[in-house]
Tab-separated table of C-alpha atoms in Angstrom:
chain	number	residue	atom	x	y	z
A	77	MET	CA	-24.567	8.184	24.408
A	78	ALA	CA	-21.455	7.873	26.548
A	79	GLY	CA	-20.918	4.446	25.093
A	80	ASN	CA	-20.874	5.863	21.571
A	81	GLY	CA	-18.275	8.427	22.624
A	82	GLU	CA	-16.075	5.705	24.070
A	83	GLU	CA	-16.347	3.684	20.860
A	84	LYS	CA	-15.359	6.687	18.747
A	85	SER	CA	-12.389	7.368	21.028
A	86	ARG	CA	-11.197	3.778	20.751
A	87	HIS	CA	-11.585	3.831	17.017
A	88	GLN	CA	-9.205	6.754	16.635
A	89	GLU	CA	-6.434	4.483	17.878
A	90	VAL	CA	-6.978	2.052	14.997
A	91	GLY	CA	-7.634	4.726	12.389
A	92	HIS	CA	-4.813	3.423	10.231
A	93	LYS	CA	-6.795	0.219	9.760
A	94	SER	CA	-10.122	1.643	8.697
A	95	LEU	CA	-11.931	4.945	8.309
A	96	LEU	CA	-15.292	3.385	9.133
A	97	GLN	CA	-16.979	5.212	12.008
A	98	SER	CA	-17.838	2.001	13.825
A	99	ASP	CA	-15.320	-0.534	15.120
A	100	ALA	CA	-18.116	-3.095	15.232
A	101	LEU	CA	-18.915	-2.619	11.541
A	102	TYR	CA	-15.255	-2.941	10.562
A	103	GLN	CA	-14.951	-6.082	12.699
A	104	TYR	CA	-18.043	-7.461	10.945
A	105	ILE	CA	-16.340	-6.992	7.551
A	106	LEU	CA	-13.204	-8.720	8.780
A	107	GLU	CA	-14.974	-11.659	10.420
A	108	THR	CA	-17.598	-12.163	7.709
A	109	SER	CA	-15.694	-11.491	4.490
A	110	VAL	CA	-11.953	-11.246	5.087
A	111	TYR	CA	-10.747	-13.686	7.738
A	112	PRO	CA	-12.749	-16.719	6.499
A	113	ARG	CA	-11.101	-16.369	3.063
A	114	GLU	CA	-7.639	-15.234	4.186
A	115	PRO	CA	-5.001	-17.778	3.086
A	116	GLU	CA	-3.255	-19.443	6.010
A	117	CYS	CA	0.100	-17.981	4.993
A	118	MET	CA	-1.319	-14.441	5.028
A	119	LYS	CA	-2.875	-15.005	8.429
A	120	GLU	CA	0.480	-16.237	9.715
A	121	LEU	CA	2.269	-13.170	8.354
A	122	ARG	CA	-0.408	-10.809	9.682
A	123	GLU	CA	-0.132	-12.281	13.179
A	124	LEU	CA	3.663	-12.229	13.036
A	125	THR	CA	3.633	-8.577	11.965
A	126	ALA	CA	1.184	-7.625	14.732
A	127	LYS	CA	3.941	-8.389	17.278
A	128	HIS	CA	6.376	-5.969	15.609
A	129	PRO	CA	6.774	-2.535	17.258
A	130	TRP	CA	6.081	-0.801	13.925
A	131	ASN	CA	2.951	-2.829	13.148
A	132	ILE	CA	1.083	0.398	12.333
A	133	MET	CA	2.919	0.277	8.974
A	134	THR	CA	1.318	-2.948	7.789
A	135	THR	CA	-1.377	-3.243	5.142
A	136	SER	CA	-4.760	-4.071	6.652
A	137	ALA	CA	-6.301	-7.473	5.987
A	138	ASP	CA	-9.258	-6.049	4.053
A	139	GLU	CA	-6.918	-4.061	1.824
A	140	GLY	CA	-4.808	-7.161	1.239
A	141	GLN	CA	-7.919	-9.012	0.089
A	142	PHE	CA	-8.847	-6.099	-2.185
A	143	LEU	CA	-5.397	-5.963	-3.807
A	144	ASN	CA	-5.383	-9.713	-4.370
A	145	MET	CA	-8.706	-9.625	-6.221
A	146	LEU	CA	-7.824	-6.457	-8.152
A	147	LEU	CA	-4.628	-8.020	-9.517
A	148	LYS	CA	-6.548	-11.077	-10.664
A	149	LEU	CA	-9.197	-8.926	-12.338
A	150	ILE	CA	-6.640	-7.027	-14.416
A	151	ASN	CA	-4.581	-10.181	-15.118
A	152	ALA	CA	-1.449	-8.511	-13.768
A	153	LYS	CA	1.840	-10.228	-14.443
A	154	ASN	CA	4.640	-7.655	-14.089
A	155	THR	CA	4.274	-5.525	-10.961
A	156	MET	CA	6.200	-3.246	-8.627
A	157	GLU	CA	5.903	-2.476	-4.930
A	158	ILE	CA	7.560	0.515	-3.251
A	159	GLY	CA	7.528	0.074	0.511
A	160	VAL	CA	7.431	-3.546	1.643
A	161	TYR	CA	7.744	-3.658	5.461
A	162	THR	CA	7.222	-7.335	6.436
A	163	GLY	CA	5.518	-8.137	3.138
A	164	TYR	CA	1.785	-8.586	3.794
A	165	SER	CA	0.683	-6.705	0.660
A	166	LEU	CA	3.623	-8.252	-1.188
A	167	LEU	CA	2.379	-11.737	-0.312
A	168	ALA	CA	-1.164	-10.792	-1.363
A	169	THR	CA	0.277	-9.717	-4.716
A	170	ALA	CA	2.510	-12.752	-5.157
A	171	LEU	CA	-0.388	-15.115	-4.506
A	172	ALA	CA	-2.481	-13.330	-7.154
A	173	LEU	CA	0.113	-13.404	-9.917
A	174	PRO	CA	0.578	-16.333	-12.309
A	175	GLU	CA	3.472	-18.707	-11.749
A	176	ASP	CA	5.746	-16.680	-14.025
A	177	GLY	CA	4.618	-13.328	-12.608
A	178	LYS	CA	7.184	-10.888	-11.239
A	179	ILE	CA	7.293	-8.242	-8.498
A	180	LEU	CA	10.074	-5.677	-8.231
A	181	ALA	CA	9.943	-4.898	-4.498
A	182	MET	CA	11.875	-2.054	-2.883
A	183	ASP	CA	12.347	-1.021	0.732
A	184	ILE	CA	15.053	0.742	2.733
A	185	ASN	CA	14.852	-1.899	5.493
A	186	LYS	CA	15.731	-5.449	4.515
A	187	GLU	CA	15.468	-6.697	8.101
A	188	ASN	CA	11.711	-6.116	8.164
A	189	TYR	CA	11.322	-7.912	4.832
A	190	GLU	CA	13.345	-10.844	6.144
A	191	LEU	CA	10.943	-11.213	9.076
A	192	GLY	CA	8.190	-12.154	6.663
A	193	LEU	CA	10.372	-13.920	4.088
A	194	PRO	CA	10.139	-17.420	5.673
A	195	VAL	CA	6.348	-17.228	5.417
A	196	ILE	CA	6.569	-16.065	1.796
A	197	GLN	CA	8.986	-18.896	1.020
A	198	LYS	CA	6.717	-21.442	2.681
A	199	ALA	CA	3.851	-20.178	0.534
A	200	GLY	CA	5.926	-21.063	-2.549
A	201	VAL	CA	5.897	-17.601	-4.139
A	202	ALA	CA	9.326	-16.168	-3.202
A	203	HIS	CA	10.621	-16.840	-6.727
A	204	LYS	CA	8.274	-14.144	-8.053
A	205	ILE	CA	9.940	-11.433	-5.933
A	206	ASP	CA	13.004	-9.378	-6.849
A	207	PHE	CA	13.771	-7.501	-3.623
A	208	ARG	CA	16.018	-4.437	-3.696
A	209	GLU	CA	17.203	-2.803	-0.476
A	210	GLY	CA	17.593	0.962	-0.548
A	211	PRO	CA	15.817	4.102	-1.771
A	212	ALA	CA	13.519	3.554	-4.744
A	213	LEU	CA	14.086	6.840	-6.598
A	214	PRO	CA	17.609	6.003	-7.883
A	215	VAL	CA	16.342	2.616	-9.083
A	216	LEU	CA	13.418	4.258	-10.891
A	217	ASP	CA	15.691	6.859	-12.502
A	218	HIS	CA	17.969	4.094	-13.775
A	219	MET	CA	15.014	2.146	-15.159
A	220	ILE	CA	13.618	5.173	-16.981
A	221	GLU	CA	16.918	5.584	-18.832
A	222	ASP	CA	16.150	2.347	-20.682
A	223	GLU	CA	13.098	2.799	-22.904
A	224	LYS	CA	12.297	-0.905	-22.850
A	225	ASN	CA	11.091	-0.358	-19.271
A	226	HIS	CA	8.609	2.305	-20.332
A	227	GLY	CA	5.050	1.010	-20.105
A	228	SER	CA	6.244	-2.389	-18.888
A	229	PHE	CA	4.360	-2.657	-15.573
A	230	ASP	CA	0.764	-3.799	-15.208
A	231	PHE	CA	0.414	-2.666	-11.597
A	232	ILE	CA	2.468	-0.605	-9.144
A	233	PHE	CA	1.681	-0.270	-5.427
A	234	VAL	CA	3.188	2.560	-3.372
A	235	ASP	CA	3.139	2.436	0.428
A	236	ALA	CA	6.300	4.239	1.448
A	237	ASP	CA	7.590	7.711	2.401
A	238	LYS	CA	4.650	10.056	1.825
A	239	ASP	CA	6.915	13.073	1.257
A	240	ASN	CA	8.187	11.382	-1.912
A	241	TYR	CA	4.852	10.263	-3.370
A	242	ILE	CA	4.857	13.127	-5.872
A	243	ASN	CA	8.411	12.240	-6.917
A	244	TYR	CA	7.430	8.604	-7.350
A	245	HIS	CA	4.442	9.550	-9.495
A	246	LYS	CA	6.583	11.644	-11.854
A	247	ARG	CA	8.590	8.504	-12.645
A	248	LEU	CA	6.000	5.740	-12.326
A	249	ILE	CA	3.682	7.288	-14.905
A	250	ASP	CA	6.269	6.396	-17.552
A	251	LEU	CA	6.828	2.863	-16.246
A	252	VAL	CA	3.200	1.728	-15.955
A	253	LYS	CA	1.553	0.671	-19.198
A	254	VAL	CA	-1.397	2.487	-20.754
A	255	GLY	CA	-4.375	0.769	-19.134
A	256	GLY	CA	-2.262	-0.251	-16.156
A	257	LEU	CA	-2.778	0.810	-12.546
A	258	ILE	CA	-0.799	2.631	-9.879
A	259	GLY	CA	-2.137	2.347	-6.319
A	260	TYR	CA	-1.151	4.946	-3.724
A	261	ASP	CA	-1.809	3.872	-0.145
A	262	ASN	CA	-2.745	6.104	2.810
A	263	THR	CA	-4.277	8.862	0.699
A	264	LEU	CA	-6.810	9.681	3.440
A	265	TRP	CA	-4.019	9.619	6.047
A	266	ASN	CA	-5.897	8.769	9.244
A	267	GLY	CA	-8.647	11.152	8.159
A	268	SER	CA	-6.260	14.057	8.759
A	269	VAL	CA	-6.744	15.410	5.224
A	270	VAL	CA	-9.954	17.074	6.447
A	271	ALA	CA	-8.786	17.926	9.970
A	272	PRO	CA	-8.694	21.626	10.954
A	273	PRO	CA	-5.227	23.215	11.255
A	274	ASP	CA	-5.339	23.179	15.063
A	275	ALA	CA	-6.538	19.569	15.364
A	276	PRO	CA	-4.599	17.428	17.888
A	277	LEU	CA	-2.700	15.046	15.620
A	278	ARG	CA	0.132	12.648	16.280
A	279	LYS	CA	3.426	14.173	15.213
A	280	TYR	CA	4.046	11.855	12.242
A	281	VAL	CA	0.456	12.279	11.043
A	282	ARG	CA	0.777	16.067	11.096
A	283	TYR	CA	4.185	15.984	9.376
A	284	TYR	CA	3.037	13.981	6.357
A	285	ARG	CA	-0.490	15.379	6.037
A	286	ASP	CA	0.410	18.259	3.710
A	287	PHE	CA	2.364	15.923	1.424
A	288	VAL	CA	-0.667	13.628	1.134
A	289	ILE	CA	-2.978	16.569	0.412
A	290	GLU	CA	-0.540	17.800	-2.253
A	291	LEU	CA	-0.507	14.364	-3.879
A	292	ASN	CA	-4.295	14.121	-3.903
A	293	LYS	CA	-4.592	17.493	-5.647
A	294	ALA	CA	-1.913	16.550	-8.188
A	295	LEU	CA	-3.546	13.222	-9.036
A	296	ALA	CA	-6.946	14.853	-9.484
A	297	ALA	CA	-5.424	17.325	-11.959
A	298	ASP	CA	-3.291	14.841	-13.920
A	299	PRO	CA	-4.832	14.366	-17.410
A	300	ARG	CA	-2.757	11.228	-18.014
A	301	ILE	CA	-4.769	9.172	-15.540
A	302	GLU	CA	-8.256	8.262	-14.404
A	303	ILE	CA	-8.529	8.058	-10.618
A	304	CYS	CA	-10.670	6.435	-7.958
A	305	MET	CA	-10.115	7.158	-4.258
A	306	LEU	CA	-11.419	4.341	-2.083
A	307	PRO	CA	-12.000	4.375	1.708
A	308	VAL	CA	-10.355	0.968	2.075
A	309	GLY	CA	-7.787	0.661	4.852
A	310	ASP	CA	-6.368	4.165	5.299
A	311	GLY	CA	-7.506	5.216	1.840
A	312	ILE	CA	-6.119	3.981	-1.453
A	313	THR	CA	-6.179	5.933	-4.713
A	314	LEU	CA	-6.110	3.919	-7.919
A	315	CYS	CA	-4.709	5.646	-11.003
A	316	ARG	CA	-5.355	4.114	-14.403
A	317	ARG	CA	-2.989	5.445	-17.053
A	318	ILE	CA	-4.918	6.509	-20.140
A	319	LYS	CA	-2.170	8.177	-22.169
């Protein structure tokens, strides 16, 4: 039984990758389903990102595979991504879109994006990306002022500052089309959403936990969307706009 305890302890350190209770089972998924089908460019970017000191921020490989298939299933063409980091999920999106597909990508740190940009360029999909450096909220407010942007996005992926997720949702619901999807990443937040108040949590996990819980309650009560919370990666909630 001591071995099981050690495995559980180790797994807590990679909780941002998967909420599965077994490292071995998660590794099985990666080695059986994900890595054999991962495009070479995505593998290169994943390995490059793993060397970065903030690699905890990256999208997991299984989630990247999920997003890529999801975008193909809904025939997405005009998309948005808030929170880019080095661009792993961005590359997964760009590879899924048609040749004339577009991604409006926003992040406050252009340097991180530029780390992954050579890989994205080599993959031949950089022309699909319109990268904007800086906070996303002012950009969204400006877009909402023009009604032609209302309902113009097929898919929007949010993996950024959790304390602004609610503020993003208030704006994005007007920009995504009826029948379109918004994906909010990290909605299970290292499993902390069910942790007791006195649980020993890393400082950044504890700080953002209440914001994530608030978002989850708001999404569940929003009559404008249908939702599905999936235990993929660190939890992703899909919101389909219905009105």
